[in-house]
Structure formats: structure tokens, C-alpha cells
C-alpha positions as protocol buffer text, in pm:
chain_id: "A"
residue {
  index: 1
  type: MET
  ca { x: -1603 y: 2327 z: 3079 }
}
residue {
  index: 2
  type: GLU
  ca { x: -1508 y: 2234 z: 2711 }
}
residue {
  index: 3
  type: GLN
  ca { x: -1862 y: 2258 z: 2630 }
}
residue {
  index: 4
  type: TYR
  ca { x: -1804 y: 2610 z: 2835 }
}
residue {
  index: 5
  type: ASN
  ca { x: -1511 y: 2703 z: 2621 }
}
residue {
  index: 6
  type: ALA
  ca { x: -1659 y: 2607 z: 2329 }
}
residue {
  index: 7
  type: ILE
  ca { x: -1923 y: 2905 z: 2347 }
}
residue {
  index: 8
  type: ASN
  ca { x: -1748 y: 3155 z: 2471 }
}
residue {
  index: 9
  type: GLU
  ca { x: -1505 y: 3129 z: 2173 }
}
residue {
  index: 10
  type: GLN
  ca { x: -1787 y: 3120 z: 1949 }
}
residue {
  index: 11
  type: ALA
  ca { x: -1990 y: 3447 z: 2118 }
}
residue {
  index: 12
  type: GLN
  ca { x: -1608 y: 3631 z: 2101 }
}
residue {
  index: 13
  type: ALA
  ca { x: -1600 y: 3519 z: 1734 }
}
residue {
  index: 14
  type: GLN
  ca { x: -1926 y: 3649 z: 1668 }
}
residue {
  index: 15
  type: GLY
  ca { x: -1882 y: 3962 z: 1811 }
}
residue {
  index: 16
  type: VAL
  ca { x: -2074 y: 3878 z: 2149 }
}
residue {
  index: 17
  type: ASP
  ca { x: -1985 y: 3995 z: 2466 }
}
residue {
  index: 18
  type: PRO
  ca { x: -1986 y: 3648 z: 2662 }
}
residue {
  index: 19
  type: ALA
  ca { x: -2070 y: 3812 z: 2988 }
}
residue {
  index: 20
  type: THR
  ca { x: -2446 y: 3862 z: 2811 }
}
residue {
  index: 21
  type: LEU
  ca { x: -2497 y: 3490 z: 2712 }
}
residue {
  index: 22
  type: GLY
  ca { x: -2587 y: 3414 z: 3051 }
}
residue {
  index: 23
  type: LEU
  ca { x: -2266 y: 3147 z: 3149 }
}
residue {
  index: 24
  type: GLN
  ca { x: -2205 y: 3054 z: 3486 }
}
residue {
  index: 25
  type: THR
  ca { x: -1788 y: 2994 z: 3474 }
}
residue {
  index: 26
  type: PRO
  ca { x: -1811 y: 2552 z: 3564 }
}
residue {
  index: 27
  type: GLN
  ca { x: -1740 y: 2561 z: 3971 }
}
residue {
  index: 28
  type: LEU
  ca { x: -1478 y: 2288 z: 4106 }
}
residue {
  index: 29
  type: PRO
  ca { x: -1597 y: 1983 z: 4272 }
}
residue {
  index: 30
  type: GLN
  ca { x: -1584 y: 1989 z: 4661 }
}
residue {
  index: 31
  type: GLY
  ca { x: -1165 y: 1848 z: 4677 }
}
residue {
  index: 32
  type: LEU
  ca { x: -997 y: 1634 z: 4466 }
}
residue {
  index: 33
  type: PRO
  ca { x: -1136 y: 1373 z: 4281 }
}
residue {
  index: 34
  type: ILE
  ca { x: -985 y: 1071 z: 4551 }
}
residue {
  index: 35
  type: VAL
  ca { x: -668 y: 884 z: 4443 }
}
residue {
  index: 36
  type: ARG
  ca { x: -708 y: 537 z: 4502 }
}
residue {
  index: 37
  type: ASP
  ca { x: -419 y: 270 z: 4585 }
}
residue {
  index: 38
  type: PHE
  ca { x: -569 y: 36 z: 4324 }
}
residue {
  index: 39
  type: TYR
  ca { x: -512 y: 273 z: 4017 }
}
residue {
  index: 40
  type: ASP
  ca { x: -277 y: 238 z: 3829 }
}
residue {
  index: 41
  type: HIS
  ca { x: -67 y: 597 z: 3907 }
}
residue {
  index: 42
  type: VAL
  ca { x: 154 y: 646 z: 3633 }
}
residue {
  index: 43
  type: VAL
  ca { x: -70 y: 562 z: 3345 }
}
residue {
  index: 44
  type: HIS
  ca { x: -261 y: 842 z: 3567 }
}
residue {
  index: 45
  type: ILE
  ca { x: 37 y: 1061 z: 3512 }
}
residue {
  index: 46
  type: ASP
  ca { x: 65 y: 1012 z: 3179 }
}
residue {
  index: 47
  type: GLU
  ca { x: -313 y: 1073 z: 3075 }
}
residue {
  index: 48
  type: HIS
  ca { x: -309 y: 1400 z: 3286 }
}
residue {
  index: 49
  type: ASN
  ca { x: 61 y: 1529 z: 3163 }
}
residue {
  index: 50
  type: THR
  ca { x: -51 y: 1498 z: 2863 }
}
residue {
  index: 51
  type: PHE
  ca { x: -396 y: 1721 z: 2914 }
}
residue {
  index: 52
  type: ARG
  ca { x: -167 y: 1999 z: 3120 }
}
residue {
  index: 53
  type: LYS
  ca { x: 67 y: 1997 z: 2848 }
}
residue {
  index: 54
  type: SER
  ca { x: -168 y: 2106 z: 2556 }
}
residue {
  index: 55
  type: SER
  ca { x: -329 y: 2470 z: 2518 }
}
residue {
  index: 56
  type: GLU
  ca { x: -668 y: 2361 z: 2660 }
}
residue {
  index: 57
  type: TYR
  ca { x: -538 y: 2339 z: 2972 }
}
residue {
  index: 58
  type: GLU
  ca { x: -295 y: 2692 z: 2955 }
}
residue {
  index: 59
  type: GLN
  ca { x: -695 y: 2767 z: 2841 }
}
residue {
  index: 60
  type: LEU
  ca { x: -784 y: 2732 z: 3279 }
}
residue {
  index: 61
  type: PRO
  ca { x: -785 y: 2980 z: 3522 }
}
residue {
  index: 62
  type: PRO
  ca { x: -491 y: 2956 z: 3776 }
}
residue {
  index: 63
  type: ASN
  ca { x: -699 y: 2792 z: 4051 }
}
residue {
  index: 64
  type: VAL
  ca { x: -847 y: 2544 z: 3825 }
}
residue {
  index: 65
  type: GLN
  ca { x: -415 y: 2516 z: 3670 }
}
residue {
  index: 66
  type: ARG
  ca { x: -386 y: 2397 z: 4062 }
}
residue {
  index: 67
  type: PHE
  ca { x: -666 y: 2184 z: 4098 }
}
residue {
  index: 68
  type: ILE
  ca { x: -542 y: 1929 z: 3844 }
}
residue {
  index: 69
  type: ASP
  ca { x: -172 y: 2011 z: 3936 }
}
residue {
  index: 70
  type: GLU
  ca { x: -255 y: 1841 z: 4294 }
}
residue {
  index: 71
  type: HIS
  ca { x: -432 y: 1551 z: 4163 }
}
residue {
  index: 72
  type: VAL
  ca { x: -133 y: 1499 z: 3973 }
}
residue {
  index: 73
  type: GLN
  ca { x: 74 y: 1583 z: 4279 }
}
residue {
  index: 74
  type: GLU
  ca { x: -181 y: 1313 z: 4496 }
}
residue {
  index: 75
  type: HIS
  ca { x: -87 y: 1028 z: 4218 }
}
residue {
  index: 76
  type: VAL
  ca { x: 342 y: 1086 z: 4264 }
}
residue {
  index: 77
  type: SER
  ca { x: 294 y: 1092 z: 4610 }
}
residue {
  index: 78
  type: ALA
  ca { x: 70 y: 776 z: 4626 }
}
residue {
  index: 79
  type: LEU
  ca { x: 308 y: 556 z: 4382 }
}
residue {
  index: 80
  type: GLU
  ca { x: 623 y: 718 z: 4617 }
}
residue {
  index: 81
  type: ALA
  ca { x: 476 y: 620 z: 4860 }
}
residue {
  index: 82
  type: PRO
  ca { x: 558 y: 203 z: 4881 }
}
residue {
  index: 83
  type: ILE
  ca { x: 858 y: 319 z: 4786 }
}
residue {
  index: 84
  type: GLN
  ca { x: 894 y: 501 z: 5128 }
}
residue {
  index: 85
  type: ALA
  ca { x: 828 y: 303 z: 5331 }
}
residue {
  index: 86
  type: GLN
  ca { x: 1060 y: 11 z: 5193 }
}
residue {
  index: 87
  type: GLN
  ca { x: 1313 y: 237 z: 5253 }
}
residue {
  index: 88
  type: GLN
  ca { x: 1238 y: 328 z: 5678 }
}
residue {
  index: 89
  type: ALA
  ca { x: 1218 y: -34 z: 5656 }
}
residue {
  index: 90
  type: GLU
  ca { x: 1535 y: -20 z: 5524 }
}
residue {
  index: 91
  type: GLN
  ca { x: 1623 y: 187 z: 5781 }
}
residue {
  index: 92
  type: GLN
  ca { x: 1508 y: 83 z: 6068 }
}
residue {
  index: 93
  type: ALA
  ca { x: 1673 y: -282 z: 5992 }
}
residue {
  index: 94
  type: ALA
  ca { x: 1954 y: -78 z: 5951 }
}
residue {
  index: 95
  type: GLU
  ca { x: 1894 y: 105 z: 6284 }
}
residue {
  index: 96
  type: GLN
  ca { x: 1796 y: -335 z: 6450 }
}
residue {
  index: 97
  type: GLN
  ca { x: 2133 y: -429 z: 6340 }
}
residue {
  index: 98
  type: ALA
  ca { x: 2339 y: -125 z: 6387 }
}
residue {
  index: 99
  type: ALA
  ca { x: 2192 y: -200 z: 6782 }
}
residue {
  index: 100
  type: GLN
  ca { x: 2259 y: -528 z: 6783 }
}
residue {
  index: 101
  type: GLN
  ca { x: 2587 y: -528 z: 6643 }
}
residue {
  index: 102
  type: GLN
  ca { x: 2653 y: -213 z: 6932 }
}
residue {
  index: 103
  type: ALA
  ca { x: 2481 y: -481 z: 7222 }
}
residue {
  index: 104
  type: ALA
  ca { x: 2745 y: -775 z: 7116 }
}
residue {
  index: 105
  type: GLN
  ca { x: 3028 y: -530 z: 7073 }
}
residue {
  index: 106
  type: GLU
  ca { x: 2919 y: -428 z: 7453 }
}
residue {
  index: 107
  type: GLU
  ca { x: 2868 y: -776 z: 7544 }
}
residue {
  index: 108
  type: GLN
  ca { x: 3266 y: -923 z: 7449 }
}
residue {
  index: 109
  type: MET
  ca { x: 3425 y: -602 z: 7619 }
}
residue {
  index: 110
  type: ALA
  ca { x: 3212 y: -672 z: 7923 }
}
residue {
  index: 111
  type: LEU
  ca { x: 3304 y: -1051 z: 7852 }
}
residue {
  index: 112
  type: ARG
  ca { x: 3742 y: -974 z: 7791 }
}
residue {
  index: 113
  type: GLN
  ca { x: 3737 y: -702 z: 8081 }
}
residue {
  index: 114
  type: ALA
  ca { x: 3548 y: -1019 z: 8367 }
}
residue {
  index: 115
  type: ASP
  ca { x: 3807 y: -1246 z: 8145 }
}
residue {
  index: 116
  type: GLU
  ca { x: 4082 y: -1000 z: 8241 }
}
residue {
  index: 117
  type: ALA
  ca { x: 3975 y: -988 z: 8613 }
}
residue {
  index: 118
  type: GLN
  ca { x: 4030 y: -1350 z: 8639 }
}
residue {
  index: 119
  type: GLN
  ca { x: 4312 y: -1338 z: 8557 }
}
residue {
  index: 120
  type: MET
  ca { x: 4440 y: -1079 z: 8738 }
}
residue {
  index: 121
  type: GLU
  ca { x: 4217 y: -1261 z: 9078 }
}
residue {
  index: 122
  type: ARG
  ca { x: 4415 y: -1550 z: 8989 }
}
residue {
  index: 123
  type: GLN
  ca { x: 4732 y: -1398 z: 8927 }
}
residue {
  index: 124
  type: GLN
  ca { x: 4739 y: -1255 z: 9257 }
}
residue {
  index: 125
  type: MET
  ca { x: 4623 y: -1567 z: 9434 }
}
residue {
  index: 126
  type: ASP
  ca { x: 4950 y: -1765 z: 9307 }
}
residue {
  index: 127
  type: MET
  ca { x: 5216 y: -1514 z: 9385 }
}
residue {
  index: 128
  type: GLN
  ca { x: 4974 y: -1468 z: 9742 }
}
residue {
  index: 129
  type: LYS
  ca { x: 5070 y: -1908 z: 9740 }
}
residue {
  index: 130
  type: HIS
  ca { x: 5475 y: -1870 z: 9620 }
}
residue {
  index: 131
  type: ASN
  ca { x: 5482 y: -1547 z: 9897 }
}
residue {
  index: 132
  type: ASP
  ca { x: 5355 y: -1826 z: 10206 }
}
residue {
  index: 133
  type: ASN
  ca { x: 5566 y: -2092 z: 10030 }
}
residue {
  index: 134
  type: MET
  ca { x: 5831 y: -1853 z: 10097 }
}
residue {
  index: 135
  type: GLN
  ca { x: 5776 y: -1744 z: 10482 }
}
residue {
  index: 136
  type: LEU
  ca { x: 5729 y: -2162 z: 10423 }
}
residue {
  index: 137
  type: GLN
  ca { x: 6067 y: -2207 z: 10334 }
}
residue {
  index: 138
  type: ALA
  ca { x: 6251 y: -1925 z: 10455 }
}
residue {
  index: 139
  type: GLY
  ca { x: 6065 y: -2045 z: 10823 }
}
residue {
  index: 140
  type: LYS
  ca { x: 6200 y: -2379 z: 10726 }
}
residue {
  index: 141
  type: LEU
  ca { x: 6504 y: -2267 z: 10683 }
}
residue {
  index: 142
  type: GLY
  ca { x: 6552 y: -2022 z: 10975 }
}
residue {
  index: 143
  type: VAL
  ca { x: 6476 y: -2368 z: 11204 }
}
residue {
  index: 144
  type: GLU
  ca { x: 6728 y: -2583 z: 11048 }
}
residue {
  index: 145
  type: VAL
  ca { x: 6992 y: -2253 z: 11111 }
}
residue {
  index: 146
  type: MET
  ca { x: 6918 y: -2222 z: 11460 }
}
residue {
  index: 147
  type: LYS
  ca { x: 6913 y: -2595 z: 11526 }
}
residue {
  index: 148
  type: ALA
  ca { x: 7267 y: -2656 z: 11337 }
}
residue {
  index: 149
  type: MET
  ca { x: 7307 y: -2378 z: 11569 }
}
residue {
  index: 150
  type: GLN
  ca { x: 7263 y: -2555 z: 11879 }
}
residue {
  index: 151
  type: GLY
  ca { x: 7391 y: -2861 z: 11813 }
}
residue {
  index: 152
  type: ARG
  ca { x: 7761 y: -2677 z: 11765 }
}
residue {
  index: 153
  type: GLY
  ca { x: 7692 y: -2474 z: 12096 }
}
């Protein structure tokens, strides 16, 4: 690309139409260069951004600039991927912990309700025993009153 630009500029400086030289515009490679996970993405991004700030970059056709911009974005995405994965793992852990806490609270509530039901059952049994005792005592008292009345009569 640099060689093409240099020849093009030289022809224009000499008053020659570059199109008459038969130069072919360099073609973009098929697909973006592969961004590997083991690259030092910070360094790559820095180097690409230094180039993107240059006048040479500004002179490139828009489709070539877009090609370079997309490549830089791939480095940015590769750099952010572990951070996003960590955030996602933390989010999942937090959700799991919240679900466990919810389950524990529900279990405690169920145990508390079962406890309350047992207490109410015990109270009902105690009241029934008390009623039975009262009826028994009333019955005994009635028998004694009858005996006492028969003894008088």
C-alpha cells in the first residue's frame, strides 16, 4: 500500500495521470487478519492506534480504514473477553447464592410453620386433657353429691 501511494504521489507531482500508469489499487485481503488469544492485545491496539492517528491512515480509502478499524475492534473484544467472562461468572455465582439463600429461607419458614403446627396440636391435646379432667371431676362430684343426698334421705 505504501509503495502504491508513493508511486501515485510521484506521478501526480510530475503531472502524469496515475491511471495511465496501469497501477492497480491494492486489494484488501479476504477477511480480517486473525486475532489470536495469545497476542499482547494492549500492544497491538496501541500500535494500530498509532497508525490510525497518522496521515497515511487518513489517505487510505474508507473501506481500508474500516477494515483496520474492525481489526482493532477484534483486539479490543479479545482483551475484554476475559473480563466479561469473569463478570458473567460472578453474576452466576451471585444468582446461585441468592437462590440458595432463598431456599434456606423457605426451608426455615417451613420448619417454623411445622413447629407452630405441633405447638398448636399440643395445646389442643392439653386443652382436651383439661376438659376430660374437668368432666371426670364433675362426674365424681356429681356422684358424691348423689351419695350425700341419698344418705340424708
